[in-house]
Short mmCIF file of C-alpha atoms and ligand atoms in Angstrom, two decimals:
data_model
loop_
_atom_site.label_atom_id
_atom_site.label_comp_id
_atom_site.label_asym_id
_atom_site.label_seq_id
_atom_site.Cartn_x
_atom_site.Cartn_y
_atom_site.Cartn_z
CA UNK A 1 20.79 14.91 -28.85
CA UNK A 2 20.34 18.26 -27.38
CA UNK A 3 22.98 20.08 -25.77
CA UNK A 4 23.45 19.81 -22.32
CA UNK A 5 23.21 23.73 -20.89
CA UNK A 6 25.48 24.46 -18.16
CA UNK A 7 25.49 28.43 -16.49
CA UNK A 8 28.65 29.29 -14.99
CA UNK A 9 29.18 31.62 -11.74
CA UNK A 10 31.88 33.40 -11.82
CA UNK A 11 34.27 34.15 -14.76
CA UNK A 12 37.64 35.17 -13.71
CA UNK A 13 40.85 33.26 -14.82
CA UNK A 14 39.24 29.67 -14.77
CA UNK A 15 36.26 31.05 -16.10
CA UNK A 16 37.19 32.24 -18.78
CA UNK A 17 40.05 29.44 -19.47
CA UNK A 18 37.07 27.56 -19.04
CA UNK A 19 35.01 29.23 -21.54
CA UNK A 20 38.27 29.51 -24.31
CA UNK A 21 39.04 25.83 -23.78
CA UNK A 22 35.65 24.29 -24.51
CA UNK A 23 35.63 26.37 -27.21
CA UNK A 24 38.44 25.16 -28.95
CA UNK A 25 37.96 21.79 -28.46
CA UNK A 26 34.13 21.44 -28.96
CA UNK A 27 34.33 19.09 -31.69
CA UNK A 28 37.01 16.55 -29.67
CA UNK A 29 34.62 17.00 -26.37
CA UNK A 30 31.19 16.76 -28.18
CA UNK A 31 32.55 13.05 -29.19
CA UNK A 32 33.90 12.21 -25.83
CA UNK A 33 31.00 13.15 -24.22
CA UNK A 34 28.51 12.08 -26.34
CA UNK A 35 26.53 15.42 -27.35
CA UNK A 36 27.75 19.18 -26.98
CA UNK A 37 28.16 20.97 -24.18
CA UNK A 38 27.23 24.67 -24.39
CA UNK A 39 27.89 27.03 -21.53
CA UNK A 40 24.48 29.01 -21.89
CA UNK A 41 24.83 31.54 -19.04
CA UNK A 42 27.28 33.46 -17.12
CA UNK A 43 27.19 34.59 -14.08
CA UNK A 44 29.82 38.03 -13.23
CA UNK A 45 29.31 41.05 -10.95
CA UNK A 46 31.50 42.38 -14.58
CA UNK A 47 28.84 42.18 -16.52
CA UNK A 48 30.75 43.86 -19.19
CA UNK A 49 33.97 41.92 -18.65
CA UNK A 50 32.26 38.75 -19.25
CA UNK A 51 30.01 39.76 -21.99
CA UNK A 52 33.78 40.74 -23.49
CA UNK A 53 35.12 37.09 -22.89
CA UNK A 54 31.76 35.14 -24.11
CA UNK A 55 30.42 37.50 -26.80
CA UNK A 56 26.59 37.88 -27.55
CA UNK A 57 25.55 34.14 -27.92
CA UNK A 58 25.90 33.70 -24.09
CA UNK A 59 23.33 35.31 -21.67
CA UNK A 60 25.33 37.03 -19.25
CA UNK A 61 23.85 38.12 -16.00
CA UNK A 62 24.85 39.97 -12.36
CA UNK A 63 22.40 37.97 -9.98
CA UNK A 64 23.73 34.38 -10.28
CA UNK A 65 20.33 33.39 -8.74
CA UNK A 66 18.79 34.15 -12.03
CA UNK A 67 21.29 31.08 -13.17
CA UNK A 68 20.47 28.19 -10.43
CA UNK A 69 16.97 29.34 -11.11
CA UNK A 70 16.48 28.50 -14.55
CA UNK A 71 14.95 25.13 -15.44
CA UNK A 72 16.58 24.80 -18.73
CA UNK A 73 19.88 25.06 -16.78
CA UNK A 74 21.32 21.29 -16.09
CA UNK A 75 24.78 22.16 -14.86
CA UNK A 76 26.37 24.88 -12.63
CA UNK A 77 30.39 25.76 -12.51
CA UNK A 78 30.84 27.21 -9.51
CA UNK A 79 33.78 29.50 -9.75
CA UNK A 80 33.29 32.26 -7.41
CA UNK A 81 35.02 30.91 -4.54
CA UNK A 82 34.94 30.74 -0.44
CA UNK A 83 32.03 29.60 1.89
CA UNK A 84 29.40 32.74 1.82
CA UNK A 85 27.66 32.89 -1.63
CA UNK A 86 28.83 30.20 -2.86
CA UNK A 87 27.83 27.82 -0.15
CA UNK A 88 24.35 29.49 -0.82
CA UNK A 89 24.23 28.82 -4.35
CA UNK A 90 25.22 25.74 -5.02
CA UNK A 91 22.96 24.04 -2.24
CA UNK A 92 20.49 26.16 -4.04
CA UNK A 93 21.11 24.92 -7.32
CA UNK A 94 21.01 20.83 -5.81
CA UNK A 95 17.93 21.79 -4.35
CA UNK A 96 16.75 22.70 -7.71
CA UNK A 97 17.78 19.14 -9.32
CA UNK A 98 21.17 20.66 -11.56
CA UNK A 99 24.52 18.82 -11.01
CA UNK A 100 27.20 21.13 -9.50
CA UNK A 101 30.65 21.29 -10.90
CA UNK A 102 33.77 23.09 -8.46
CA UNK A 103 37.31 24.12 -7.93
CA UNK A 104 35.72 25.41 -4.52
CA UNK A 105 38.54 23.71 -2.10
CA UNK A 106 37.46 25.37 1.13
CA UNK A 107 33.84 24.67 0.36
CA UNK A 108 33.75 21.50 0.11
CA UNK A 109 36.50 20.75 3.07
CA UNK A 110 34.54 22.87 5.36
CA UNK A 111 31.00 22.35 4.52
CA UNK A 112 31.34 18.90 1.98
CA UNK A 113 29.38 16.59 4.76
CA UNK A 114 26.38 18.82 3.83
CA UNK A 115 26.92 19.61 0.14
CA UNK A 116 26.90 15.73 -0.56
CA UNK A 117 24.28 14.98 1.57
CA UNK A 118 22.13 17.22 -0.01
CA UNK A 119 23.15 15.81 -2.98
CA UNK A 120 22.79 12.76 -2.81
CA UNK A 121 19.00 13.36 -1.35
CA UNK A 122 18.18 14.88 -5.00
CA UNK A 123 20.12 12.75 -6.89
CA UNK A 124 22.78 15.50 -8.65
CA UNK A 125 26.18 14.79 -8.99
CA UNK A 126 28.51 17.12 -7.14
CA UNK A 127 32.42 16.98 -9.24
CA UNK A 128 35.20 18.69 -7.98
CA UNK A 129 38.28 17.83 -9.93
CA UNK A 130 39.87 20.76 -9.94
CA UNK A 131 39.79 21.71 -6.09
CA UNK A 132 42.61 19.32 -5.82
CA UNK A 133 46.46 19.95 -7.46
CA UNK A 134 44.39 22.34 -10.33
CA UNK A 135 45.05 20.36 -13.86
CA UNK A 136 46.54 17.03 -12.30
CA UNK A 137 43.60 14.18 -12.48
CA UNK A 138 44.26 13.33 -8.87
CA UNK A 139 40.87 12.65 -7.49
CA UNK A 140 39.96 10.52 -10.57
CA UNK A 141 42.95 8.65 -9.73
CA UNK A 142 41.70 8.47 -5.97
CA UNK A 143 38.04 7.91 -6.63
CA UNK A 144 38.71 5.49 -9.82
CA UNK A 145 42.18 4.39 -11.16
CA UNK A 146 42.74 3.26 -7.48
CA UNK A 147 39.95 1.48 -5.97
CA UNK A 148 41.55 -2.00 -6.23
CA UNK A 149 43.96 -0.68 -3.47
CA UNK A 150 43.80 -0.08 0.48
CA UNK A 151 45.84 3.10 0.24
CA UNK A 152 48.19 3.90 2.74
CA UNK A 153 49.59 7.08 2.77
CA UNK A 154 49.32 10.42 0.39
CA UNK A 155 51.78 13.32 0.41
CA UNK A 156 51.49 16.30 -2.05
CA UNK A 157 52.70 19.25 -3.32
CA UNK A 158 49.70 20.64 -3.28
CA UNK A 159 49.95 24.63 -3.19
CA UNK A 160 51.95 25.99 -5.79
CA UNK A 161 52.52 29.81 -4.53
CA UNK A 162 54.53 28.25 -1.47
CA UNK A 163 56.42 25.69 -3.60
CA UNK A 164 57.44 28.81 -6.00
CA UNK A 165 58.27 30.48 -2.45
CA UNK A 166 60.80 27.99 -1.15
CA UNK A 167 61.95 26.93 -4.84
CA UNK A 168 63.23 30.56 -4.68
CA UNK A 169 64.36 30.58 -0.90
CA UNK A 170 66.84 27.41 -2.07
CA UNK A 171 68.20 28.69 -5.24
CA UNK A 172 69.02 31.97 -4.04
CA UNK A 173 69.20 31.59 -0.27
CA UNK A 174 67.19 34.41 0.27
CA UNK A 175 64.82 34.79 3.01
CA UNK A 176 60.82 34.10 2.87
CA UNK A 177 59.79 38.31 3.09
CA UNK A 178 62.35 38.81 0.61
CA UNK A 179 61.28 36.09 -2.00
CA UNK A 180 57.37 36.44 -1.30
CA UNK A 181 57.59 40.02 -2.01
CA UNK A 182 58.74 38.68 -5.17
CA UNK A 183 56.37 36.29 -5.76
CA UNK A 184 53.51 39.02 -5.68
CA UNK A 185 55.56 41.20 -8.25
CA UNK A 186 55.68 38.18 -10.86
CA UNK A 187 52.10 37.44 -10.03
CA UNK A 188 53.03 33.70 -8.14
CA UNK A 189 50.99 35.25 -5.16
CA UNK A 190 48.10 36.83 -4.29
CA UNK A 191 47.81 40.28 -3.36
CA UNK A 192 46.42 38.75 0.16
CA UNK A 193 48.64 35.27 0.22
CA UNK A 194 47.44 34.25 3.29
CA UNK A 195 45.63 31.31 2.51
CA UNK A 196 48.87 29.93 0.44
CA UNK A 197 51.61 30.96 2.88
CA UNK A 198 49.71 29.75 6.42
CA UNK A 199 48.94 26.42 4.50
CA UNK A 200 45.57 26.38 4.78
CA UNK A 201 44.96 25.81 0.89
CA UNK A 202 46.77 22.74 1.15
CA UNK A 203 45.14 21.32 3.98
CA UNK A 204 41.91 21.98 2.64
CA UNK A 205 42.94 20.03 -0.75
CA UNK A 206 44.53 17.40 1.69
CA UNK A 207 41.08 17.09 3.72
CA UNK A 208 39.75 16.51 0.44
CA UNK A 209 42.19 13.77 -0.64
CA UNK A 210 41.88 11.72 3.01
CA UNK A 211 38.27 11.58 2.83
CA UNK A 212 38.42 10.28 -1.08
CA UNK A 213 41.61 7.76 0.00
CA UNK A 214 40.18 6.87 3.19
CA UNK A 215 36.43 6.71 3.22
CA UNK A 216 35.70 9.20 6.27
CA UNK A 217 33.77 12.48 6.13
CA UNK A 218 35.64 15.33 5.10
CA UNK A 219 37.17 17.61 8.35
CA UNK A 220 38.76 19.84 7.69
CA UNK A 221 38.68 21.30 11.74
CA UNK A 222 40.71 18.30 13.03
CA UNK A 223 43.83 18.98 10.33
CA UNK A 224 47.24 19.79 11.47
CA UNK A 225 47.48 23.33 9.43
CA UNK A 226 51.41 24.99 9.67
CA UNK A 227 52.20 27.36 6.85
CA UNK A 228 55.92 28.45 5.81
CA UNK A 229 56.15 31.88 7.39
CA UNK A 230 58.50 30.63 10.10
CA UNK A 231 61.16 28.61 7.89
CA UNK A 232 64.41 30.07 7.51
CA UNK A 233 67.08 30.07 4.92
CA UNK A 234 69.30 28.48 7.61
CA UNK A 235 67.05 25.44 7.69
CA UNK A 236 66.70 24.79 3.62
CA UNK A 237 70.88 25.39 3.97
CA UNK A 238 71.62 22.48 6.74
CA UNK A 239 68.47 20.24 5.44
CA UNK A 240 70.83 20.19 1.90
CA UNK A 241 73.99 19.56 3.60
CA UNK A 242 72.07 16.79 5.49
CA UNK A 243 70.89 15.37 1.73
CA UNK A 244 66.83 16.63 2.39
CA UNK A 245 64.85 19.13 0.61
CA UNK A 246 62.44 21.38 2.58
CA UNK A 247 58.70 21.32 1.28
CA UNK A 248 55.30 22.25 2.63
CA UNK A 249 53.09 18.93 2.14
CA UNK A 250 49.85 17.77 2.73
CA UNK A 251 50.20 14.63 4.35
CA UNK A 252 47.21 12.15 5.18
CA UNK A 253 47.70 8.64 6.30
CA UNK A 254 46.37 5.42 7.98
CA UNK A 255 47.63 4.08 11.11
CA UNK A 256 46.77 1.56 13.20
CA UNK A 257 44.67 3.61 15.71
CA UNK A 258 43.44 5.97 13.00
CA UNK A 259 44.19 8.66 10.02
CA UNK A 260 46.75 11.38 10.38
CA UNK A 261 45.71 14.62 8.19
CA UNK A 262 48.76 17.47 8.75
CA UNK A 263 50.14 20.54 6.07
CA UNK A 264 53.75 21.82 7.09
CA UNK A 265 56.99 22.01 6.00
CA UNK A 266 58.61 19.21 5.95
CA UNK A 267 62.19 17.62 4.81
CA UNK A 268 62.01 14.86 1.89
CA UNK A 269 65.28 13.21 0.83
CA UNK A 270 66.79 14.94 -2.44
CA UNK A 271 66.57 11.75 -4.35
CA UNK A 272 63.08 11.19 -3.67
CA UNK A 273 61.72 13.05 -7.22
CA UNK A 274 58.67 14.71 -5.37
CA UNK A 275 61.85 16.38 -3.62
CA UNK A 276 62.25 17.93 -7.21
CA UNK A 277 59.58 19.30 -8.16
CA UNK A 278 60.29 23.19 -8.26
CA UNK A 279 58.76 25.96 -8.90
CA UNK A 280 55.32 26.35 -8.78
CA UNK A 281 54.52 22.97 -9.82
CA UNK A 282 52.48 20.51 -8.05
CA UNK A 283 53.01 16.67 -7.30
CA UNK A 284 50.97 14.11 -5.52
CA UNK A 285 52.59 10.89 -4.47
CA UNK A 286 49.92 8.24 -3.30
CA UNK A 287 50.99 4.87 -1.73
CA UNK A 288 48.77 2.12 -1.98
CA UNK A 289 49.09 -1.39 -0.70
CA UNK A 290 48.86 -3.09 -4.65
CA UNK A 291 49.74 -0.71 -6.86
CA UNK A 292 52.98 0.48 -4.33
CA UNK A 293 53.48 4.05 -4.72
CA UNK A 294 52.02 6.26 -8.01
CA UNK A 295 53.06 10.21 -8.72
CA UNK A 296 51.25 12.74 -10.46
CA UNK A 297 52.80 15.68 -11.45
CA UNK A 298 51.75 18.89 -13.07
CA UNK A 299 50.43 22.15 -13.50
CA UNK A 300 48.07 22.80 -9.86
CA UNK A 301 46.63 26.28 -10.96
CA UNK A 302 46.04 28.36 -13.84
CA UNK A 303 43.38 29.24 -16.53
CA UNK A 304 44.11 26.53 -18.88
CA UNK A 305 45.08 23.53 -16.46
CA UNK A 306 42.44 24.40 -14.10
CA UNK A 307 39.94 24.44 -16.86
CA UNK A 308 41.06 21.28 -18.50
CA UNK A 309 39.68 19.53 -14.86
CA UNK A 310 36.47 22.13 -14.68
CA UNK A 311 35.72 20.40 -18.42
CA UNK A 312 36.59 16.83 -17.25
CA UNK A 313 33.90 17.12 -14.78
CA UNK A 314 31.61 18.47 -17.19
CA UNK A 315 32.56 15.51 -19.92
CA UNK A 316 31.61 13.07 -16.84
CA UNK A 317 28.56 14.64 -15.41
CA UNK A 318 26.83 14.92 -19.38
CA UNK A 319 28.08 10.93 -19.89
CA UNK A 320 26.20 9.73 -16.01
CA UNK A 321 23.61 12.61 -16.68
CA UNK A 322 20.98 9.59 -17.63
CA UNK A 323 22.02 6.96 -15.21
CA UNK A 324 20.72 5.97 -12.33
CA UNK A 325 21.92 8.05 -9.46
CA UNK A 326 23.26 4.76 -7.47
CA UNK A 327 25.23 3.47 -10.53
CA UNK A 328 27.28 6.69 -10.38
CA UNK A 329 30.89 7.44 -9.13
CA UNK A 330 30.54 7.84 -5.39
CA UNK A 331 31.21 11.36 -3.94
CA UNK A 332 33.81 10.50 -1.82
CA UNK A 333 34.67 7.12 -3.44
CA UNK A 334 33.26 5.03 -0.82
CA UNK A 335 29.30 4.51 -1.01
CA UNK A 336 27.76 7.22 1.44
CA UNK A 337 26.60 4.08 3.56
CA UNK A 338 30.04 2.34 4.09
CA UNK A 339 31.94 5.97 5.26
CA UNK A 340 33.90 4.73 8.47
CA UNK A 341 34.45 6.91 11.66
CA UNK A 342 37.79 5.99 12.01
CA UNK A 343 39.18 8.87 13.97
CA UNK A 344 42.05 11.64 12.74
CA UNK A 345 44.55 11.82 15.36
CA UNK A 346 46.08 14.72 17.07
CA UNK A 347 49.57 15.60 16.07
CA UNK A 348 51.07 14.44 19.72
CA UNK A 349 50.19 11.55 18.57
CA UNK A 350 51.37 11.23 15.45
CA UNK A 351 54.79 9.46 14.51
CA UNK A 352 57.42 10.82 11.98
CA UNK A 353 60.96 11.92 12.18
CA UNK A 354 62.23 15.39 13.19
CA UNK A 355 64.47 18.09 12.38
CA UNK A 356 65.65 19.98 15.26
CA UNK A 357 67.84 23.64 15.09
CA UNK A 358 69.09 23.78 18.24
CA UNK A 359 70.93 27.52 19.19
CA UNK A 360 73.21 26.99 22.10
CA UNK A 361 76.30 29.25 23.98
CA UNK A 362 79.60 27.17 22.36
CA UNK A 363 80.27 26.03 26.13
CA UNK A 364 81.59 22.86 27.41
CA UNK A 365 78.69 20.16 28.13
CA UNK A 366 75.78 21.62 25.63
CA UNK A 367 75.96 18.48 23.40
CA UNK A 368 76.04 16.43 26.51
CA UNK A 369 72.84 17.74 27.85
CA UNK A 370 71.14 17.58 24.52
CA UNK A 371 71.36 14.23 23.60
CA UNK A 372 70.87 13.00 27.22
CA UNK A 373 67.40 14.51 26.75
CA UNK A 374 66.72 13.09 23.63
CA UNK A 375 67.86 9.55 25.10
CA UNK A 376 65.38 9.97 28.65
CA UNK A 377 62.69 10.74 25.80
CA UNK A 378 63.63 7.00 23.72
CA UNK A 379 64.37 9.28 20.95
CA UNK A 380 66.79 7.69 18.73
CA UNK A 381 69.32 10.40 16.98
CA UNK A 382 69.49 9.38 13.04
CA UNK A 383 72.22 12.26 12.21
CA UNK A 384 73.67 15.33 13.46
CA UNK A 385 75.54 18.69 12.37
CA UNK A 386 76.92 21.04 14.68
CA UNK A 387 77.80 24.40 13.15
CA UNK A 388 81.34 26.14 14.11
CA UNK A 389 80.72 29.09 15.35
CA UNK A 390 81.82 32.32 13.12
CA UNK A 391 85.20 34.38 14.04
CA UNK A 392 83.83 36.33 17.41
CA UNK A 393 80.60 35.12 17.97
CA UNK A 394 80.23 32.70 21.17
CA UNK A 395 76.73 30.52 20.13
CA UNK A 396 76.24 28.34 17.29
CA UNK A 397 73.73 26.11 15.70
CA UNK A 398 73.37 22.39 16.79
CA UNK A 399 70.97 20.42 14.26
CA UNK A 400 69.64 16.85 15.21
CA UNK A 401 67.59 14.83 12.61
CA UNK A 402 66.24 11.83 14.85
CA UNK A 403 64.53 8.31 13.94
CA UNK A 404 60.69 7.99 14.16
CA UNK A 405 59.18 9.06 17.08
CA UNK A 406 55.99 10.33 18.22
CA UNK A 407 55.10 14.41 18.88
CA UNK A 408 54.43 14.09 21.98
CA UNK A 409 57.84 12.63 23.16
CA UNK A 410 59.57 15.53 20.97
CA UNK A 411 57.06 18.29 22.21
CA UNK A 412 58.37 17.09 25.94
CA UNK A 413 62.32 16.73 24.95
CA UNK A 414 62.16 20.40 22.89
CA UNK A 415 60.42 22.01 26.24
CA UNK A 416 63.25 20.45 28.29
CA UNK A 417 65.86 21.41 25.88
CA UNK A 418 64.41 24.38 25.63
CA UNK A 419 64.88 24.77 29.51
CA UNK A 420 68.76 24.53 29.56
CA UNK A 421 70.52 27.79 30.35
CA UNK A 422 73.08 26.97 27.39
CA UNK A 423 70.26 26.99 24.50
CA UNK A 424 69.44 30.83 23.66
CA UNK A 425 66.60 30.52 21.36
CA UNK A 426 63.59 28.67 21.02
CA UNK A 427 64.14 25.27 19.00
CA UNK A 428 62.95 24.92 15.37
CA UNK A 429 61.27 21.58 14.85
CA UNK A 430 60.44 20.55 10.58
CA UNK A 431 59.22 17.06 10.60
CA UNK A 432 60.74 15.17 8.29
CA UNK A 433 59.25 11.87 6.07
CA UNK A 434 61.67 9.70 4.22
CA UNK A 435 58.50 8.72 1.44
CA UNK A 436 59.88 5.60 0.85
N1 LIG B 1 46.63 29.28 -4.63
C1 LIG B 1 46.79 27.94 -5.05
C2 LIG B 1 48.27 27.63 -5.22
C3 LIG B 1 46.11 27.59 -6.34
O1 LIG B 1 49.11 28.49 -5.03
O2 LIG B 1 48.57 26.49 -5.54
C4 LIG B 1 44.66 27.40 -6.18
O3 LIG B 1 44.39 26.37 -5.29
#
């Protein structure tokens, strides 16, 4: 059989990891997939740095039009990244009949409903392994190993730069400027980290996962997004003397009036092993109502572990390239005619359990007041810490973790809290999920 030609936009680290991987392992993925796979064209605004990564057997070109152009091109990678230009060029390239490979997370959160619409009209495949957790096979796992179950809930680990960030905060109790600075020296972050730090990487790849686990249309404008800038080294301190780990996680789940979707910090206890996972790893956990809960760990960026889910997309798309398009692996799991409009909730009302830093004058009643709030609310206290305040200094830190609640009843106690003469600072609220 003839190879299957695929043009790839965009070679930067996973292009080229991409490009070296297949490479090595032809032989091993010509017999999984059933005939070779031959990456025909690239795509670089470097023309010169890509002809030095592909050498002369590869057309290399600057006008990536040129590639979703070409008849005798069947696939496209998409590698270059955000919503302009690459929004344009893949519906481009379904228009013109090719199946669509990406690691394009904010694409397809954002703009999915369209892409595999469009799709599905011209009978491509659209794969996206490795927009999710980089080499882990987590939407395989969602889309295939896992369809027996109803799943439940999902929380990840899902962006690697901020997991590095607060690995480092913990270990060496240093504060978030201090250790992100670091992070861009060793090359953990991005010159521009926003994307990482604010969490809105994760809650794309979690808008992703809740559409896969839940049948509903991706949407990514009604997620809970709250980065890490704000956590202190305080908090990671009294979360371990409590027995928690702080993390940022993407978090979707069903409940019985609809689907929470949220990214923020959030305290796990220590002996949960997702609570372990350091560095800049990445870890999904995924509850489901037969299988109970299932983790995947691993690698969730990088030219090599990215690549090895770019290629497992490629592997599937040339073994369904001849079948019928309805006899394929659904988009988003579900058949695009049994999506449900089950509604994603706003965070007042979701319901989880809370971490509360409370910064009060050391005077006679504080405590009182406190937890008289927190009782008028029904909010049930689950522990609590109180600080002694240092030789000299006259306020201190009072730290409540409470029972499950919903927001809204702690967004009302923090404001009244907040509106006692003995607390000095505005309250610091991590919600916290025991993931059993
Ligand atoms: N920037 C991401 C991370 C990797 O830090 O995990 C790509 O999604």
């Amino acid at each position: 059989m003839k190879p299957i030609k695929v043009g790839l936009l965009g070679i930067g680290t996973v292009g080229a990891g991409t490009f070296t991987v297949l490479k090595r392992n032809q032989e091993e993925i010509r017999r999984r997939a059933g005939r070779e796979i031959e990456i025909a064209m690239v795509a670089d605004l470097d023309t010169e740095r890509a002809k030095a990564i592909v050498g002369s057997s590869v057309v290399v070109v600057k006008d990536a039009h040129q590639i979703v152009d070409n008849p005798d091109i069947d696939i496209i990678i998409e590698l270059i990244g955000g919503y302009g230009i690459a929004r344009e060029l893949v519906m481009k390239a379904i228009a013109n009949g090719k199946h669509v490979v990406t690691a394009n997370k904010a694409l397809l959160a954002t703009h999915g409903t369209e892409i595999f619409r469009a799709a599905q009209e011209r009978g491509v495949m659209v794969a996206f392994e490795a927009a999710v957790a980089g080499g882990i096979p987590i939407i395989k796992a969602l889309r295939e190993g896992l369809t027996a179950n109803r799943i439940q809930w999902i929380a990840g680990i899902i962006n690697g730069t901020t997991n590095f960030i607060l690995s480092e905060m913990r270990d060496k109790g240093l504060d978030f400027d201090v250790v992100l600075k670091e992070a861009q020296r060793l090359g953990y972050a991005e010159a521009d980290p926003t994307f990482d730090i604010e969490g809105v990487d994760a809650a794309h790849k979690a808008t992703i996962m809740s559409a896969i686990a839940f049948g509903i249309p991706v949407q990514f404008d009604k997620a809970h997004v709250e980065g890490i800038t704000n956590l202190q080294a305080s908090d990671i301190r009294y979360a371990e003397k409590l027995g928690y780990r702080i993390k940022l996680l993407g978090i979707t789940k069903r409940v019985a009036n609809g689907i929470e979707l949220r990214v923020h910090p959030t305290l796990i206890p220590t002996n949960r092993l997702i609570a372990n996972v350091e560095g800049a790893m990445n870890a999904v956990l995924v509850q489901g109502d037969a299988v109970g809960a299932t983790l995947y760990y691993g690698k969730g960026a990088g030219a090599e572990p990215t690549a090895s889910a770019v290629i497992a997309d490629l592997v599937d798309i040339t073994r369904l390239a001849t079948a019928d398009p309805e006899h394929r692996v659904p988009y988003l799991a579900f058949q695009p005619n049994e999506m449900s409009d089950t509604p994603i909730l706003p965070m007042s009302e979701i319901t989880t359990s809370y971490y509360l830093r409370i910064c009060v004058a050391d005077k006679l009643g504080v405590m009182a007041d406190i937890t008289r709030i927190l009782a008028d609310g029904a909010i049930s206290i689950d522990a609590m810490l109180q600080k002694e305040p240092a030789d000299g200094e006259t306020q201190t830190d009072i730290i409540i973790l409470t029972h499950q609640t919903q927001e809204k009843h702690v967004d009302r106690a923090i404001a009244a809290i907040e509106a006692l003469s003995t607390v000095v600072a505005k309250v610091t609220r991590i919600r916290l999920e025991e993931l059993s």
